Tab-separated table of N, CA and C and ligand atoms in Angstrom:
chain	number	residue	atom	x	y	z
A	1	MET	N	138.005	-276.365	238.336
A	1	MET	CA	137.642	-275.845	237.004
A	1	MET	C	138.804	-276.062	236.022
A	2	CYS	N	138.503	-276.455	234.803
A	2	CYS	CA	139.579	-276.745	233.847
A	2	CYS	C	140.192	-275.441	233.323
A	3	ILE	N	141.373	-275.572	232.748
A	3	ILE	CA	142.143	-274.379	232.345
A	3	ILE	C	141.399	-273.538	231.298
A	4	PHE	N	140.680	-274.197	230.374
A	4	PHE	CA	139.971	-273.412	229.357
A	4	PHE	C	138.703	-272.770	229.935
A	5	CYS	N	138.083	-273.392	230.939
A	5	CYS	CA	136.964	-272.730	231.638
A	5	CYS	C	137.477	-271.479	232.350
A	6	LYS	N	138.677	-271.564	232.926
A	6	LYS	CA	139.270	-270.388	233.589
A	6	LYS	C	139.544	-269.283	232.573
A	7	LEU	N	139.937	-269.698	231.389
A	7	LEU	CA	140.185	-268.740	230.314
A	7	LEU	C	138.882	-268.038	229.900
A	8	VAL	N	137.803	-268.831	229.808
A	8	VAL	CA	136.481	-268.271	229.471
A	8	VAL	C	136.060	-267.254	230.536
A	9	ASN	N	136.326	-267.588	231.814
A	9	ASN	CA	135.954	-266.701	232.929
A	9	ASN	C	136.932	-265.559	233.158
A	10	LYS	N	137.957	-265.473	232.288
A	10	LYS	CA	138.997	-264.433	232.369
A	10	LYS	C	139.790	-264.519	233.675
A	11	GLU	N	139.810	-265.708	234.281
A	11	GLU	CA	140.680	-265.919	235.450
A	11	GLU	C	142.120	-266.091	234.995
A	12	ILE	N	142.288	-266.549	233.754
A	12	ILE	CA	143.608	-266.647	233.123
A	12	ILE	C	143.546	-265.763	231.880
A	13	PRO	N	144.574	-264.955	231.660
A	13	PRO	CA	144.544	-264.090	230.469
A	13	PRO	C	144.746	-264.885	229.184
A	14	SER	N	144.170	-264.398	228.109
A	14	SER	CA	144.419	-265.014	226.813
A	14	SER	C	144.340	-263.927	225.756
A	15	ASN	N	144.861	-264.268	224.613
A	15	ASN	CA	144.923	-263.334	223.497
A	15	ASN	C	143.715	-263.604	222.598
A	16	VAL	N	142.598	-262.936	222.906
A	16	VAL	CA	141.325	-263.251	222.256
A	16	VAL	C	141.251	-262.664	220.842
A	17	ILE	N	140.761	-263.465	219.923
A	17	ILE	CA	140.577	-263.030	218.542
A	17	ILE	C	139.113	-262.742	218.254
A	18	LEU	N	138.255	-263.638	218.715
A	18	LEU	CA	136.825	-263.496	218.439
A	18	LEU	C	136.049	-264.181	219.566
A	19	GLU	N	134.901	-263.595	219.878
A	19	GLU	CA	134.104	-264.130	220.979
A	19	GLU	C	132.642	-263.866	220.660
A	20	ASP	N	131.767	-264.821	220.972
A	20	ASP	CA	130.335	-264.543	220.949
A	20	ASP	C	129.715	-265.200	222.178
A	21	ASP	N	128.396	-265.344	222.203
A	21	ASP	CA	127.739	-265.873	223.405
A	21	ASP	C	128.192	-267.299	223.708
A	22	ASN	N	128.486	-268.057	222.675
A	22	ASN	CA	128.750	-269.490	222.859
A	22	ASN	C	130.210	-269.913	222.751
A	23	PHE	N	131.024	-269.101	222.058
A	23	PHE	CA	132.385	-269.556	221.735
A	23	PHE	C	133.437	-268.480	221.969
A	24	LEU	N	134.671	-268.963	222.106
A	24	LEU	CA	135.827	-268.079	222.284
A	24	LEU	C	136.957	-268.591	221.393
A	25	ALA	N	137.649	-267.669	220.729
A	25	ALA	CA	138.829	-268.035	219.936
A	25	ALA	C	140.008	-267.197	220.409
A	26	PHE	N	141.139	-267.859	220.621
A	26	PHE	CA	142.320	-267.165	221.148
A	26	PHE	C	143.576	-267.821	220.578
A	27	HIS	N	144.686	-267.103	220.646
A	27	HIS	CA	145.956	-267.629	220.130
A	27	HIS	C	146.481	-268.750	221.027
A	28	ASP	N	146.950	-269.813	220.404
A	28	ASP	CA	147.596	-270.888	221.162
A	28	ASP	C	148.912	-270.364	221.749
A	29	LEU	N	149.171	-270.732	222.993
A	29	LEU	CA	150.388	-270.303	223.707
A	29	LEU	C	151.643	-270.813	223.041
A	30	ASN	N	151.547	-271.984	222.417
A	30	ASN	CA	152.714	-272.668	221.874
A	30	ASN	C	152.459	-272.966	220.391
A	31	PRO	N	152.502	-271.909	219.543
A	31	PRO	CA	152.043	-272.070	218.160
A	31	PRO	C	152.864	-273.057	217.340
A	32	LYS	N	152.166	-273.860	216.549
A	32	LYS	CA	152.806	-274.848	215.687
A	32	LYS	C	152.703	-274.446	214.211
A	33	ALA	N	152.238	-273.232	213.962
A	33	ALA	CA	152.151	-272.677	212.611
A	33	ALA	C	152.107	-271.156	212.787
A	34	PRO	N	152.377	-270.390	211.705
A	34	PRO	CA	152.341	-268.923	211.833
A	34	PRO	C	151.010	-268.417	212.405
A	35	VAL	N	149.914	-269.066	212.016
A	35	VAL	CA	148.620	-268.802	212.658
A	35	VAL	C	148.212	-270.081	213.382
A	36	HIS	N	148.030	-269.992	214.682
A	36	HIS	CA	147.574	-271.156	215.462
A	36	HIS	C	146.603	-270.653	216.521
A	37	ILE	N	145.335	-270.881	216.235
A	37	ILE	CA	144.248	-270.383	217.080
A	37	ILE	C	143.501	-271.579	217.659
A	38	LEU	N	142.985	-271.409	218.864
A	38	LEU	CA	142.101	-272.419	219.441
A	38	LEU	C	140.697	-271.841	219.528
A	39	ALA	N	139.723	-272.616	219.087
A	39	ALA	CA	138.312	-272.221	219.206
A	39	ALA	C	137.638	-273.197	220.153
A	40	ILE	N	136.957	-272.653	221.158
A	40	ILE	CA	136.342	-273.501	222.187
A	40	ILE	C	134.895	-273.074	222.462
A	41	PRO	N	134.076	-274.033	222.888
A	41	PRO	CA	132.756	-273.640	223.391
A	41	PRO	C	132.929	-273.061	224.801
A	42	LYS	N	132.096	-272.095	225.172
A	42	LYS	CA	132.213	-271.499	226.506
A	42	LYS	C	131.741	-272.462	227.597
A	43	THR	N	130.822	-273.348	227.259
A	43	THR	CA	130.409	-274.365	228.230
A	43	THR	C	131.409	-275.519	228.189
A	44	HIS	N	131.625	-276.138	229.320
A	44	HIS	CA	132.599	-277.237	229.374
A	44	HIS	C	132.042	-278.495	228.710
A	45	ILE	N	132.759	-278.946	227.685
A	45	ILE	CA	132.461	-280.221	227.018
A	45	ILE	C	133.794	-280.947	226.942
A	46	ASP	N	133.838	-282.195	227.402
A	46	ASP	CA	135.131	-282.890	227.520
A	46	ASP	C	135.868	-283.012	226.190
A	47	SER	N	135.148	-283.420	225.150
A	47	SER	CA	135.811	-283.619	223.855
A	47	SER	C	134.752	-283.680	222.757
A	48	PHE	N	135.210	-283.889	221.540
A	48	PHE	CA	134.310	-284.034	220.388
A	48	PHE	C	133.308	-285.163	220.598
A	49	ASN	N	133.690	-286.177	221.374
A	49	ASN	CA	132.787	-287.303	221.638
A	49	ASN	C	131.470	-286.866	222.261
A	50	GLU	N	131.486	-285.760	222.981
A	50	GLU	CA	130.308	-285.345	223.738
A	50	GLU	C	129.541	-284.187	223.100
A	51	VAL	N	130.047	-283.615	222.007
A	51	VAL	CA	129.393	-282.404	221.476
A	51	VAL	C	128.133	-282.778	220.693
A	52	SER	N	127.091	-281.970	220.846
A	52	SER	CA	125.844	-282.223	220.102
A	52	SER	C	125.984	-281.715	218.671
A	53	GLY	N	125.175	-282.266	217.789
A	53	GLY	CA	125.160	-281.798	216.410
A	53	GLY	C	124.765	-280.340	216.327
A	54	GLU	N	123.851	-279.955	217.207
A	54	GLU	CA	123.356	-278.569	217.206
A	54	GLU	C	124.478	-277.585	217.541
A	55	LEU	N	125.239	-277.888	218.613
A	55	LEU	CA	126.334	-276.978	218.981
A	55	LEU	C	127.442	-277.024	217.928
A	56	MET	N	127.677	-278.223	217.378
A	56	MET	CA	128.729	-278.379	216.369
A	56	MET	C	128.418	-277.548	215.120
A	57	ALA	N	127.140	-277.463	214.771
A	57	ALA	CA	126.753	-276.654	213.610
A	57	ALA	C	127.110	-275.186	213.856
A	58	LYS	N	126.830	-274.709	215.074
A	58	LYS	CA	127.161	-273.313	215.406
A	58	LYS	C	128.677	-273.127	215.469
A	59	MET	N	129.340	-274.134	216.000
A	59	MET	CA	130.799	-274.058	216.130
A	59	MET	C	131.452	-273.962	214.741
A	60	SER	N	130.894	-274.686	213.776
A	60	SER	CA	131.427	-274.644	212.402
A	60	SER	C	131.358	-273.215	211.864
A	61	GLU	N	130.236	-272.556	212.096
A	61	GLU	CA	130.088	-271.179	211.609
A	61	GLU	C	131.032	-270.232	212.345
A	62	PHE	N	131.228	-270.493	213.627
A	62	PHE	CA	132.154	-269.666	214.403
A	62	PHE	C	133.582	-269.815	213.856
A	63	ILE	N	133.982	-271.041	213.576
A	63	ILE	CA	135.332	-271.291	213.037
A	63	ILE	C	135.496	-270.589	211.682
A	64	GLN	N	134.462	-270.628	210.866
A	64	GLN	CA	134.517	-269.916	209.570
A	64	GLN	C	134.748	-268.417	209.787
A	65	LYS	N	134.080	-267.861	210.796
A	65	LYS	CA	134.245	-266.425	211.085
A	65	LYS	C	135.657	-266.125	211.570
A	66	VAL	N	136.206	-267.014	212.385
A	66	VAL	CA	137.584	-266.826	212.874
A	66	VAL	C	138.550	-266.804	211.686
A	67	ALA	N	138.369	-267.741	210.761
A	67	ALA	CA	139.251	-267.808	209.581
A	67	ALA	C	139.165	-266.509	208.774
A	68	GLN	N	137.955	-265.966	208.662
A	68	GLN	CA	137.787	-264.691	207.951
A	68	GLN	C	138.455	-263.551	208.721
A	69	GLU	N	138.277	-263.564	210.031
A	69	GLU	CA	138.821	-262.507	210.895
A	69	GLU	C	140.339	-262.391	210.745
A	70	VAL	N	141.029	-263.526	210.654
A	70	VAL	CA	142.497	-263.490	210.549
A	70	VAL	C	142.959	-263.661	209.092
A	71	LYS	N	141.979	-263.603	208.178
A	71	LYS	CA	142.252	-263.580	206.738
A	71	LYS	C	143.048	-264.787	206.234
A	72	ILE	N	142.635	-265.954	206.651
A	72	ILE	CA	143.269	-267.171	206.116
A	72	ILE	C	142.259	-268.017	205.342
A	73	GLU	N	141.031	-267.488	205.189
A	73	GLU	CA	139.992	-268.329	204.577
A	73	GLU	C	140.283	-268.616	203.109
A	74	LYS	N	140.988	-267.704	202.427
A	74	LYS	CA	141.291	-267.937	201.006
A	74	LYS	C	142.604	-268.699	200.822
A	75	SER	N	143.602	-268.372	201.625
A	75	SER	CA	144.904	-269.053	201.503
A	75	SER	C	144.819	-270.496	202.002
A	76	GLY	N	143.887	-270.744	202.891
A	76	GLY	CA	143.675	-272.114	203.367
A	76	GLY	C	144.190	-272.335	204.772
A	77	TYR	N	143.672	-273.348	205.382
A	77	TYR	CA	144.020	-273.641	206.779
A	77	TYR	C	143.600	-275.054	207.107
A	78	ARG	N	143.898	-275.472	208.311
A	78	ARG	CA	143.547	-276.824	208.759
A	78	ARG	C	142.877	-276.724	210.112
A	79	ILE	N	141.833	-277.520	210.320
A	79	ILE	CA	141.247	-277.612	211.663
A	79	ILE	C	141.454	-279.025	212.182
A	80	ILE	N	141.836	-279.079	213.452
A	80	ILE	CA	142.140	-280.365	214.097
A	80	ILE	C	141.499	-280.358	215.476
A	81	THR	N	140.880	-281.453	215.840
A	81	THR	CA	140.514	-281.630	217.243
A	81	THR	C	141.053	-282.979	217.707
A	82	ASN	N	141.866	-282.951	218.740
A	82	ASN	CA	142.435	-284.172	219.299
A	82	ASN	C	141.452	-284.751	220.305
A	83	ILE	N	141.265	-286.066	220.251
A	83	ILE	CA	140.277	-286.720	221.111
A	83	ILE	C	140.948	-287.845	221.888
A	84	GLY	N	140.956	-287.689	223.226
A	84	GLY	CA	141.401	-288.772	224.103
A	84	GLY	C	142.874	-289.115	223.985
A	85	GLU	N	143.199	-290.261	224.562
A	85	GLU	CA	144.592	-290.708	224.723
A	85	GLU	C	145.311	-290.820	223.368
A	86	ASN	N	144.790	-291.624	222.464
A	86	ASN	CA	145.472	-291.823	221.185
A	86	ASN	C	145.436	-290.582	220.307
A	87	GLY	N	144.441	-289.735	220.513
A	87	GLY	CA	144.370	-288.493	219.749
A	87	GLY	C	145.350	-287.438	220.255
A	88	GLY	N	145.918	-287.690	221.452
A	88	GLY	CA	146.887	-286.738	222.010
A	88	GLY	C	146.238	-285.516	222.633
A	89	GLN	N	145.018	-285.689	223.146
A	89	GLN	CA	144.320	-284.558	223.771
A	89	GLN	C	144.898	-284.283	225.159
A	90	GLU	N	145.445	-283.081	225.340
A	90	GLU	CA	146.024	-282.735	226.641
A	90	GLU	C	145.048	-281.947	227.501
A	91	VAL	N	144.319	-281.034	226.893
A	91	VAL	CA	143.339	-280.246	227.651
A	91	VAL	C	141.961	-280.866	227.419
A	92	LYS	N	141.322	-281.283	228.513
A	92	LYS	CA	140.050	-282.031	228.412
A	92	LYS	C	138.859	-281.086	228.348
A	93	HIS	N	138.924	-280.129	227.463
A	93	HIS	CA	137.816	-279.204	227.161
A	93	HIS	C	137.860	-279.063	225.644
A	94	LEU	N	136.784	-279.450	224.986
A	94	LEU	CA	136.743	-279.446	223.518
A	94	LEU	C	137.378	-278.186	222.926
A	95	HIS	N	138.306	-278.392	222.013
A	95	HIS	CA	138.916	-277.256	221.310
A	95	HIS	C	139.294	-277.672	219.906
A	96	PHE	N	139.144	-276.731	218.987
A	96	PHE	CA	139.565	-276.931	217.606
A	96	PHE	C	140.801	-276.082	217.353
A	97	HIS	N	141.869	-276.742	216.915
A	97	HIS	CA	143.055	-276.025	216.468
A	97	HIS	C	142.760	-275.499	215.062
A	98	ILE	N	143.048	-274.228	214.822
A	98	ILE	CA	142.923	-273.626	213.491
A	98	ILE	C	144.332	-273.195	213.095
A	99	LEU	N	144.877	-273.884	212.097
A	99	LEU	CA	146.292	-273.701	211.741
A	99	LEU	C	146.399	-273.179	210.323
A	100	GLY	N	147.234	-272.164	210.127
A	100	GLY	CA	147.419	-271.621	208.783
A	100	GLY	C	148.554	-270.623	208.738
A	101	GLY	N	148.540	-269.800	207.704
A	101	GLY	CA	149.574	-268.780	207.541
A	101	GLY	C	150.792	-269.273	206.797
A	102	ALA	N	150.828	-270.546	206.453
A	102	ALA	CA	151.914	-271.128	205.658
A	102	ALA	C	151.401	-272.450	205.106
A	103	LYS	N	152.075	-272.940	204.081
A	103	LYS	CA	151.708	-274.247	203.519
A	103	LYS	C	152.047	-275.316	204.562
A	104	LEU	N	151.055	-276.028	205.002
A	104	LEU	CA	151.259	-277.006	206.082
A	104	LEU	C	151.691	-278.346	205.507
A	105	LYS	N	152.584	-279.014	206.243
A	105	LYS	CA	152.977	-280.367	205.842
A	105	LYS	C	151.901	-281.338	206.308
A	106	TRP	N	151.821	-282.451	205.595
A	106	TRP	CA	150.921	-283.516	206.023
A	106	TRP	C	151.767	-284.470	206.842
A	107	GLY	N	151.478	-284.502	208.158
A	107	GLY	CA	152.465	-284.895	209.147
A	107	GLY	C	152.797	-286.364	209.312
A	108	HIS	N	153.675	-286.517	210.249
A	108	HIS	CA	154.121	-287.813	210.747
A	108	HIS	C	153.288	-288.073	211.999
A	109	PHE	N	152.372	-289.006	211.917
A	109	PHE	CA	151.336	-289.079	212.944
A	109	PHE	C	151.604	-290.030	214.094
A	110	SER	N	152.435	-291.054	213.884
A	110	SER	CA	152.566	-292.035	214.952
A	110	SER	C	154.003	-292.475	215.131
A	111	ASP	N	154.450	-292.532	216.399
A	111	ASP	CA	155.797	-293.022	216.694
A	111	ASP	C	155.916	-294.503	216.372
A	112	ALA	N	154.773	-295.187	216.196
A	112	ALA	CA	154.795	-296.614	215.869
A	112	ALA	C	155.303	-296.833	214.446
A	113	ASP	N	155.397	-295.763	213.652
A	113	ASP	CA	155.809	-295.891	212.251
A	113	ASP	C	156.837	-294.807	211.907
A	114	PRO	N	158.138	-295.114	212.073
A	114	PRO	CA	159.178	-294.108	211.836
A	114	PRO	C	159.166	-293.555	210.415
A	115	GLN	N	158.640	-294.317	209.439
A	115	GLN	CA	158.576	-293.811	208.060
A	115	GLN	C	157.397	-292.842	207.860
A	116	GLY	N	156.577	-292.743	208.848
A	116	GLY	CA	155.462	-291.809	208.749
A	116	GLY	C	154.339	-292.275	207.846
A	117	HIS	N	154.141	-293.598	207.749
A	117	HIS	CA	153.038	-294.083	206.913
A	117	HIS	C	151.691	-293.963	207.593
A	118	PHE	N	151.717	-293.893	208.912
A	118	PHE	CA	150.462	-293.664	209.619
A	118	PHE	C	150.754	-292.995	210.964
B	201	AMP	P1	145.661	-280.538	222.824
B	201	AMP	O1	146.997	-281.228	222.879
B	201	AMP	O2	144.908	-280.799	221.561
B	201	AMP	O3	144.843	-280.803	224.058
B	201	AMP	O4	145.997	-278.991	222.744
B	201	AMP	C1	146.073	-278.158	223.850
B	201	AMP	C2	146.629	-276.848	223.340
B	201	AMP	O5	146.359	-275.852	224.297
B	201	AMP	C3	148.139	-276.839	223.107
B	201	AMP	O6	148.400	-276.499	221.742
B	201	AMP	C4	148.647	-275.769	224.084
B	201	AMP	O7	149.717	-275.022	223.545
B	201	AMP	C5	147.409	-274.926	224.293
B	201	AMP	N1	147.321	-274.198	225.560
B	201	AMP	C6	147.422	-274.700	226.807
B	201	AMP	N2	147.219	-273.741	227.725
B	201	AMP	C7	146.980	-272.595	227.042
B	201	AMP	C8	146.687	-271.243	227.423
B	201	AMP	N3	146.616	-270.862	228.715
B	201	AMP	N4	146.502	-270.326	226.439
B	201	AMP	C9	146.589	-270.675	225.143
B	201	AMP	N5	146.835	-271.943	224.723
B	201	AMP	C10	147.045	-272.881	225.650
B	202	ZN	ZN1	136.432	-276.551	230.777
């Protein structure tokens, strides 16, 4: 079973922010912003490549609720989902990073470009 499935089953503890029948949101262990939350579907889906439009529509509403719950919906935030090798996906269970709580930089995305053009 993957690490996020274990988290859903409460086999591994997590700092839960919001939960419903389909989704779970919890604090990232290694935050990269003052607010760094992960939102995941409770069913195992490898990545964004495999998610249905129907579940994605519900997931969008869940993410909106999470942003309201932690009061970053007005100040602004960023959602990111990493997909596969080049996307830098480490955990192979679909998750959306929700980042906020400070003005975020628009990053340096690739080691192939030290100037950060791409
Ligand atoms: P990614 O690189 O997009 O696959 O992101 C995986 C994220 O999961 C990283 O930001 C990790 O810090 C986070 N992470 C891994 N294990 C846990 C855990 N047990 N609880 C909370 N966050 C975790
Ligand atoms: Zn899983």
